[in-house]
Amino acid sequence: MVEICIIYDKVRFEEKALYDKALEKGLKAQMVDAKTITVSTDSKKSDLALGDVIMQRSVSHYRGLYLTACLEFLDYPVINKFNVAETCGNKLVTSLVLAKSGIPTPRTQFAFSADSAMDVILKTGLPLVLKPIVGSWGRGVFPLRDEETANMIVEMREENDSPLARIYYVQEMIDRPPRDVRCIVVGDRLVTAIYRYSAENEWRTNVARGGKAELAPITKELEDLALRAAKAVGGGIVGVDLMEDKAKGLVVHEVNNTVEFRGAASVSVADIPGAMVDYAVSIARK
Amino acid sequence: MKTKVECQECGADISIPEDAVVGEIVTCPDCGGDYEIATKANEKVELKPAETVGEDWGQ
């Protein structure tokens, strides 16, 4: 019997849903707190007893990423793989991978100093969007609508202690309806797609920001793009986020590697955790 | 019956939902302090202060 190990640092709706689903399917399952695991260069797989396949669900990107590196060192199959987590956890790398794979994505410029960031911003013209390259739930994502605001925000970033704050990710502002599309891809299957609407007085669409979810129709184009984007970052279980550009059509702007699906589960008839658990079993049997 | 645990900050009662599991975060209704459920056995629940949300958290 396959044993699934769900690694968490904070138990959310998603981790409970995965655990319950695994038990419901008659599998063995365990939940392990990432904060309690230690690994050494001498460690053996059998020292940890983490089952046959690991679902890495840490909320902290770096904790999940480097713990996954350690678990892969011990030959555990981990969903998602280190390489996938590394790509998806960094918006700059994701944009490069998407563009390289010919997947429509918002035009994004990268600058490596405040001066060059301001040059790019003024040359391109406003409005634009400045995003941190790591971090999410829409935090630190700022619309730049006038030069004064742009100057202020770039200055703020300069004063930030994190070296990552000095990497500037400047994206075109997509002319879109007040929603985006979140696709949940599991392996080579698009399990469900939802629209995420911005909350009132909020331009970002993250459910974590109070955004509302609604079922989105799965068109051939949406399915094709979501699956291609998932494949481009290395596959596994991912959330592909798209926007509907009024001129260019669908563009992929982000791929999430520890996908939250509470919003999607509240409107979708698809068995999202069921699809994820089945996929984990298929990986364990490989 | 709902389990109640005293908030370590302000002393208010924090209700622990019956289906809560270890690792879940509960919030004090009075002071807003966040706690992680450290252990849970029957009606006995122990809390520890939750980790602060980091810059790299979320999807």
Short mmCIF file of C-alpha atoms in Angstrom, two decimals:
data_model
loop_
_atom_site.label_atom_id
_atom_site.label_comp_id
_atom_site.label_asym_id
_atom_site.label_seq_id
_atom_site.Cartn_x
_atom_site.Cartn_y
_atom_site.Cartn_z
CA MET A 1 0.00 0.00 0.00
CA VAL A 2 1.31 3.43 -0.96
CA GLU A 3 2.08 5.79 1.90
CA ILE A 4 1.79 9.50 1.20
CA CYS A 5 3.62 12.01 3.33
CA ILE A 6 2.30 15.55 3.43
CA ILE A 7 4.92 18.03 4.60
CA TYR A 8 3.57 21.29 6.02
CA ASP A 9 4.70 24.23 8.07
CA LYS A 10 1.17 25.51 8.65
CA VAL A 11 -1.89 23.35 8.21
CA ARG A 12 -4.39 24.97 5.87
CA PHE A 13 -7.60 23.75 4.27
CA GLU A 14 -5.56 22.19 1.45
CA GLU A 15 -3.31 20.01 3.62
CA LYS A 16 -6.29 18.66 5.56
CA ALA A 17 -8.18 17.99 2.33
CA LEU A 18 -5.21 16.03 0.89
CA TYR A 19 -4.73 14.02 4.07
CA ASP A 20 -8.44 13.18 4.39
CA LYS A 21 -8.63 12.22 0.71
CA ALA A 22 -5.63 9.89 0.98
CA LEU A 23 -7.26 8.08 3.93
CA GLU A 24 -10.60 7.98 2.11
CA LYS A 25 -8.85 6.24 -0.79
CA GLY A 26 -7.57 3.60 1.61
CA LEU A 27 -3.97 4.79 1.48
CA LYS A 28 -1.59 5.30 4.35
CA ALA A 29 -0.89 8.95 5.03
CA GLN A 30 1.11 11.01 7.46
CA MET A 31 1.47 14.73 8.07
CA VAL A 32 4.94 15.91 9.02
CA ASP A 33 5.92 19.38 10.21
CA ALA A 34 8.79 20.69 8.05
CA LYS A 35 10.04 22.62 11.07
CA THR A 36 10.90 19.34 12.84
CA ILE A 37 12.87 17.61 10.03
CA THR A 38 16.66 17.58 9.99
CA VAL A 39 18.84 15.99 7.32
CA SER A 40 22.60 15.48 7.10
CA THR A 41 25.02 14.45 4.37
CA ASP A 42 25.21 11.09 6.14
CA SER A 43 21.43 10.61 6.29
CA LYS A 44 19.82 7.62 4.66
CA LYS A 45 16.31 7.47 3.27
CA SER A 46 15.33 4.92 5.93
CA ASP A 47 16.34 7.34 8.75
CA LEU A 48 13.35 9.53 8.00
CA ALA A 49 10.50 7.07 7.32
CA LEU A 50 8.57 9.53 5.19
CA GLY A 51 6.60 7.00 3.17
CA ASP A 52 6.73 6.36 -0.58
CA VAL A 53 5.98 9.79 -1.96
CA ILE A 54 6.13 13.27 -0.47
CA MET A 55 3.80 16.15 -1.13
CA GLN A 56 5.76 19.29 -0.26
CA ARG A 57 3.20 21.79 1.09
CA SER A 58 5.32 24.25 3.08
CA VAL A 59 3.93 27.78 2.84
CA SER A 60 7.40 29.27 3.15
CA HIS A 61 8.99 29.11 -0.28
CA TYR A 62 12.61 28.75 0.82
CA ARG A 63 11.81 26.22 3.55
CA GLY A 64 9.94 24.07 1.04
CA LEU A 65 12.58 24.52 -1.64
CA TYR A 66 15.64 23.55 0.39
CA LEU A 67 13.91 20.80 2.31
CA THR A 68 12.91 19.35 -1.07
CA ALA A 69 16.57 19.47 -2.15
CA CYS A 70 17.46 17.42 0.96
CA LEU A 71 14.64 14.93 0.41
CA GLU A 72 15.59 14.44 -3.23
CA PHE A 73 19.16 13.85 -2.04
CA LEU A 74 17.73 10.96 -0.01
CA ASP A 75 15.97 9.68 -3.18
CA TYR A 76 12.45 10.49 -2.06
CA PRO A 77 10.10 11.36 -4.90
CA VAL A 78 8.82 14.85 -4.02
CA ILE A 79 5.90 16.73 -5.55
CA ASN A 80 6.91 19.19 -6.75
CA LYS A 81 10.50 18.60 -7.73
CA PHE A 82 13.22 21.00 -6.57
CA ASN A 83 13.69 22.37 -10.10
CA VAL A 84 9.98 23.08 -10.47
CA ALA A 85 9.83 24.82 -7.09
CA GLU A 86 12.90 26.86 -7.94
CA THR A 87 11.43 28.06 -11.23
CA CYS A 88 7.91 28.72 -9.94
CA GLY A 89 9.06 30.40 -6.74
CA ASN A 90 10.79 33.12 -8.68
CA LYS A 91 8.75 35.34 -10.99
CA LEU A 92 11.80 36.41 -13.00
CA VAL A 93 12.84 32.84 -13.76
CA THR A 94 9.21 31.87 -14.50
CA SER A 95 8.84 34.71 -17.01
CA LEU A 96 12.05 33.69 -18.75
CA VAL A 97 11.01 30.03 -18.93
CA LEU A 98 7.54 30.91 -20.25
CA ALA A 99 8.94 33.27 -22.90
CA LYS A 100 11.58 30.75 -23.93
CA SER A 101 8.85 28.12 -24.39
CA GLY A 102 6.85 30.44 -26.63
CA ILE A 103 3.98 30.76 -24.15
CA PRO A 104 2.19 34.13 -24.34
CA THR A 105 3.16 36.05 -21.20
CA PRO A 106 2.98 39.74 -20.25
CA ARG A 107 5.94 41.76 -21.53
CA THR A 108 8.28 42.05 -18.57
CA GLN A 109 11.52 43.96 -18.19
CA PHE A 110 14.24 43.26 -15.67
CA ALA A 111 16.61 45.81 -14.17
CA PHE A 112 19.34 45.42 -11.60
CA SER A 113 19.64 48.86 -10.05
CA ALA A 114 17.24 51.62 -9.06
CA ASP A 115 18.56 53.92 -11.79
CA SER A 116 18.16 51.41 -14.56
CA ALA A 117 14.73 50.45 -13.21
CA MET A 118 13.62 54.10 -13.43
CA ASP A 119 15.11 54.34 -16.94
CA VAL A 120 13.09 51.32 -18.04
CA ILE A 121 9.94 52.69 -16.39
CA LEU A 122 10.20 56.15 -17.97
CA LYS A 123 11.21 54.87 -21.40
CA THR A 124 8.33 52.39 -21.49
CA GLY A 125 5.74 54.79 -20.12
CA LEU A 126 3.12 54.25 -17.42
CA PRO A 127 1.06 52.46 -16.23
CA LEU A 128 3.25 49.49 -15.33
CA VAL A 129 3.33 46.93 -12.54
CA LEU A 130 6.30 46.39 -10.22
CA LYS A 131 6.44 42.97 -8.59
CA PRO A 132 8.84 41.37 -6.12
CA ILE A 133 10.49 38.35 -7.74
CA VAL A 134 9.84 36.14 -4.69
CA GLY A 135 6.79 36.21 -2.45
CA SER A 136 3.13 36.05 -3.03
CA TRP A 137 -0.50 36.47 -2.01
CA GLY A 138 -0.04 39.65 -4.06
CA ARG A 139 2.14 41.28 -1.42
CA GLY A 140 4.49 43.97 -2.67
CA VAL A 141 2.81 44.05 -6.07
CA PHE A 142 2.37 47.74 -6.95
CA PRO A 143 0.67 49.42 -9.87
CA LEU A 144 2.81 52.33 -11.08
CA ARG A 145 0.38 54.89 -12.50
CA ASP A 146 2.45 58.09 -12.30
CA GLU A 147 6.12 59.02 -12.13
CA GLU A 148 5.98 60.22 -8.54
CA THR A 149 4.62 56.89 -7.29
CA ALA A 150 7.16 55.00 -9.40
CA ASN A 151 10.03 57.00 -7.89
CA MET A 152 8.69 56.49 -4.39
CA ILE A 153 8.29 52.74 -4.73
CA VAL A 154 11.68 52.22 -6.35
CA GLU A 155 13.21 54.28 -3.54
CA MET A 156 11.40 52.12 -0.98
CA ARG A 157 12.79 49.01 -2.63
CA GLU A 158 16.32 50.46 -2.44
CA GLU A 159 15.96 50.84 1.30
CA ASN A 160 14.75 47.28 1.78
CA ASP A 161 17.28 44.98 3.42
CA SER A 162 16.65 42.03 1.14
CA PRO A 163 19.07 41.74 -1.79
CA LEU A 164 16.14 40.39 -3.83
CA ALA A 165 14.42 43.78 -3.44
CA ARG A 166 17.07 45.29 -5.71
CA ILE A 167 16.11 43.06 -8.61
CA TYR A 168 13.40 44.95 -10.48
CA TYR A 169 10.63 43.12 -12.28
CA VAL A 170 8.61 45.59 -14.31
CA GLN A 171 5.60 44.23 -16.14
CA GLU A 172 3.20 45.77 -18.61
CA MET A 173 -0.22 46.44 -17.12
CA ILE A 174 -2.63 44.10 -18.82
CA ASP A 175 -5.92 45.65 -19.92
CA ARG A 176 -8.19 42.92 -18.54
CA PRO A 177 -11.56 42.37 -16.94
CA PRO A 178 -11.41 42.61 -13.10
CA ARG A 179 -10.49 38.95 -12.82
CA ASP A 180 -7.84 36.41 -13.72
CA VAL A 181 -8.00 32.68 -14.42
CA ARG A 182 -6.46 30.09 -12.09
CA CYS A 183 -5.97 26.67 -13.67
CA ILE A 184 -5.14 23.69 -11.49
CA VAL A 185 -2.97 21.30 -13.45
CA VAL A 186 -2.20 17.85 -12.08
CA GLY A 187 0.29 15.90 -14.19
CA ASP A 188 -0.92 16.20 -17.77
CA ARG A 189 -4.51 17.06 -16.84
CA LEU A 190 -6.25 20.37 -16.31
CA VAL A 191 -8.46 19.51 -13.33
CA THR A 192 -10.34 22.76 -12.96
CA ALA A 193 -10.28 26.41 -13.93
CA ILE A 194 -11.74 29.29 -11.97
CA TYR A 195 -12.07 33.02 -12.39
CA ARG A 196 -10.76 35.01 -9.47
CA TYR A 197 -12.43 38.38 -9.12
CA SER A 198 -10.79 41.26 -7.29
CA ALA A 199 -12.38 42.28 -4.01
CA GLU A 200 -13.92 45.76 -3.85
CA ASN A 201 -11.34 48.56 -3.84
CA GLU A 202 -8.61 46.04 -4.64
CA TRP A 203 -7.05 45.55 -8.06
CA ARG A 204 -5.27 42.28 -7.30
CA THR A 205 -7.31 39.10 -7.72
CA ASN A 206 -5.70 36.81 -5.10
CA VAL A 207 -8.21 34.85 -3.02
CA ALA A 208 -5.88 35.68 -0.10
CA ARG A 209 -6.76 39.34 -0.77
CA GLY A 210 -10.48 38.64 -0.52
CA GLY A 211 -10.95 37.84 -4.21
CA LYS A 212 -14.04 35.81 -5.13
CA ALA A 213 -13.96 32.57 -7.09
CA GLU A 214 -16.28 31.49 -9.92
CA LEU A 215 -16.08 28.48 -12.22
CA ALA A 216 -14.45 29.25 -15.59
CA PRO A 217 -15.28 27.32 -18.76
CA ILE A 218 -12.38 25.17 -19.97
CA THR A 219 -11.81 26.09 -23.60
CA LYS A 220 -9.37 24.27 -25.86
CA GLU A 221 -7.12 27.36 -25.84
CA LEU A 222 -7.13 27.61 -22.04
CA GLU A 223 -6.40 23.92 -21.61
CA ASP A 224 -3.63 23.97 -24.19
CA LEU A 225 -1.94 27.02 -22.62
CA ALA A 226 -2.26 25.77 -19.04
CA LEU A 227 -0.79 22.37 -19.91
CA ARG A 228 2.04 23.91 -21.92
CA ALA A 229 2.89 26.32 -19.10
CA ALA A 230 2.88 23.48 -16.55
CA LYS A 231 5.15 21.42 -18.78
CA ALA A 232 7.48 24.38 -19.35
CA VAL A 233 8.21 24.74 -15.62
CA GLY A 234 8.79 21.00 -15.25
CA GLY A 235 5.31 19.60 -14.50
CA GLY A 236 3.81 18.13 -11.34
CA ILE A 237 0.96 19.79 -9.46
CA VAL A 238 0.80 23.47 -10.30
CA GLY A 239 -1.54 26.43 -10.44
CA VAL A 240 -1.27 28.30 -13.73
CA ASP A 241 -2.50 31.90 -13.54
CA LEU A 242 -3.63 33.64 -16.70
CA MET A 243 -5.07 37.04 -17.59
CA GLU A 244 -7.39 37.87 -20.45
CA ASP A 245 -5.67 40.69 -22.34
CA LYS A 246 -8.27 42.59 -24.37
CA ALA A 247 -5.85 42.82 -27.32
CA LYS A 248 -3.62 39.72 -27.06
CA GLY A 249 -6.00 37.17 -25.56
CA LEU A 250 -4.85 34.81 -22.82
CA VAL A 251 -1.43 35.38 -21.27
CA VAL A 252 0.20 33.29 -18.53
CA HIS A 253 1.70 35.47 -15.80
CA GLU A 254 2.50 33.04 -13.03
CA VAL A 255 2.81 29.36 -12.18
CA ASN A 256 2.40 28.35 -8.51
CA ASN A 257 4.11 25.23 -7.21
CA THR A 258 2.34 24.83 -3.85
CA VAL A 259 -1.07 25.58 -5.23
CA GLU A 260 -3.83 26.70 -2.89
CA PHE A 261 -7.23 25.47 -4.00
CA ARG A 262 -9.69 26.46 -1.31
CA GLY A 263 -11.30 29.04 -3.61
CA ALA A 264 -11.42 26.58 -6.50
CA ALA A 265 -12.80 23.76 -4.35
CA SER A 266 -15.66 25.99 -3.20
CA VAL A 267 -17.00 26.38 -6.76
CA SER A 268 -15.67 23.41 -8.72
CA VAL A 269 -17.35 20.01 -9.00
CA ALA A 270 -13.99 18.42 -9.80
CA ASP A 271 -12.38 16.36 -7.04
CA ILE A 272 -9.23 18.48 -6.78
CA PRO A 273 -7.53 16.76 -3.80
CA GLY A 274 -8.57 13.39 -5.27
CA ALA A 275 -6.76 14.15 -8.53
CA MET A 276 -3.68 15.27 -6.57
CA VAL A 277 -3.60 12.14 -4.41
CA ASP A 278 -4.03 9.89 -7.47
CA TYR A 279 -1.14 11.68 -9.12
CA ALA A 280 1.03 11.20 -6.02
CA VAL A 281 0.25 7.47 -6.09
CA SER A 282 1.24 7.29 -9.77
CA ILE A 283 4.57 8.97 -8.94
CA ALA A 284 5.19 6.56 -6.04
CA ARG A 285 4.64 3.57 -8.34
CA LYS A 286 7.05 4.84 -11.01
CA MET B 1 -18.15 20.17 23.41
CA LYS B 2 -15.77 22.83 22.14
CA THR B 3 -12.36 22.96 23.78
CA LYS B 4 -11.22 26.35 25.05
CA VAL B 5 -7.62 27.35 25.64
CA GLU B 6 -6.45 30.47 27.39
CA CYS B 7 -4.58 33.03 25.27
CA GLN B 8 -0.97 33.38 26.48
CA GLU B 9 -1.00 37.08 25.64
CA CYS B 10 -4.29 38.41 26.96
CA GLY B 11 -5.93 35.58 28.85
CA ALA B 12 -9.05 35.43 26.68
CA ASP B 13 -10.60 32.08 25.75
CA ILE B 14 -9.69 30.72 22.33
CA SER B 15 -12.18 28.15 21.02
CA ILE B 16 -10.60 25.17 19.31
CA PRO B 17 -12.81 23.70 16.56
CA GLU B 18 -13.46 19.99 17.05
CA ASP B 19 -11.92 19.03 13.71
CA ALA B 20 -8.78 21.13 14.26
CA VAL B 21 -5.52 19.25 13.79
CA VAL B 22 -1.94 19.71 15.00
CA GLY B 23 -0.19 22.38 12.94
CA GLU B 24 -3.33 24.43 12.36
CA ILE B 25 -3.35 28.11 13.26
CA VAL B 26 -5.93 29.54 15.65
CA THR B 27 -6.39 33.22 16.40
CA CYS B 28 -7.36 34.83 19.69
CA PRO B 29 -10.69 36.63 19.22
CA ASP B 30 -9.69 39.38 21.65
CA CYS B 31 -6.06 40.32 20.91
CA GLY B 32 -5.62 38.74 17.46
CA GLY B 33 -2.60 36.71 18.58
CA ASP B 34 -1.91 33.72 16.30
CA TYR B 35 -1.15 30.30 17.77
CA GLU B 36 -0.24 26.98 16.27
CA ILE B 37 -1.83 23.87 17.75
CA ALA B 38 1.19 22.04 19.21
CA THR B 39 -0.55 18.96 20.61
CA LYS B 40 -4.12 17.73 20.67
CA ALA B 41 -5.32 14.67 22.51
CA ASN B 42 -9.06 14.34 23.17
CA GLU B 43 -10.01 17.62 24.82
CA LYS B 44 -6.49 18.56 25.84
CA VAL B 45 -4.98 21.12 23.48
CA GLU B 46 -1.64 22.89 23.79
CA LEU B 47 -0.81 26.00 21.81
CA LYS B 48 2.49 27.63 20.87
CA PRO B 49 2.97 31.09 19.34
CA ALA B 50 2.66 30.80 15.54
CA GLU B 51 5.55 31.61 13.26
CA THR B 52 5.39 35.11 11.81
CA VAL B 53 4.30 35.23 8.17
CA GLY B 54 7.49 35.52 6.14
CA GLU B 55 8.23 37.48 2.98
CA ASP B 56 8.43 34.24 1.04
CA TRP B 57 5.06 32.86 2.19
CA GLY B 58 2.14 32.09 -0.01
CA GLN B 59 1.20 31.24 -3.55
#
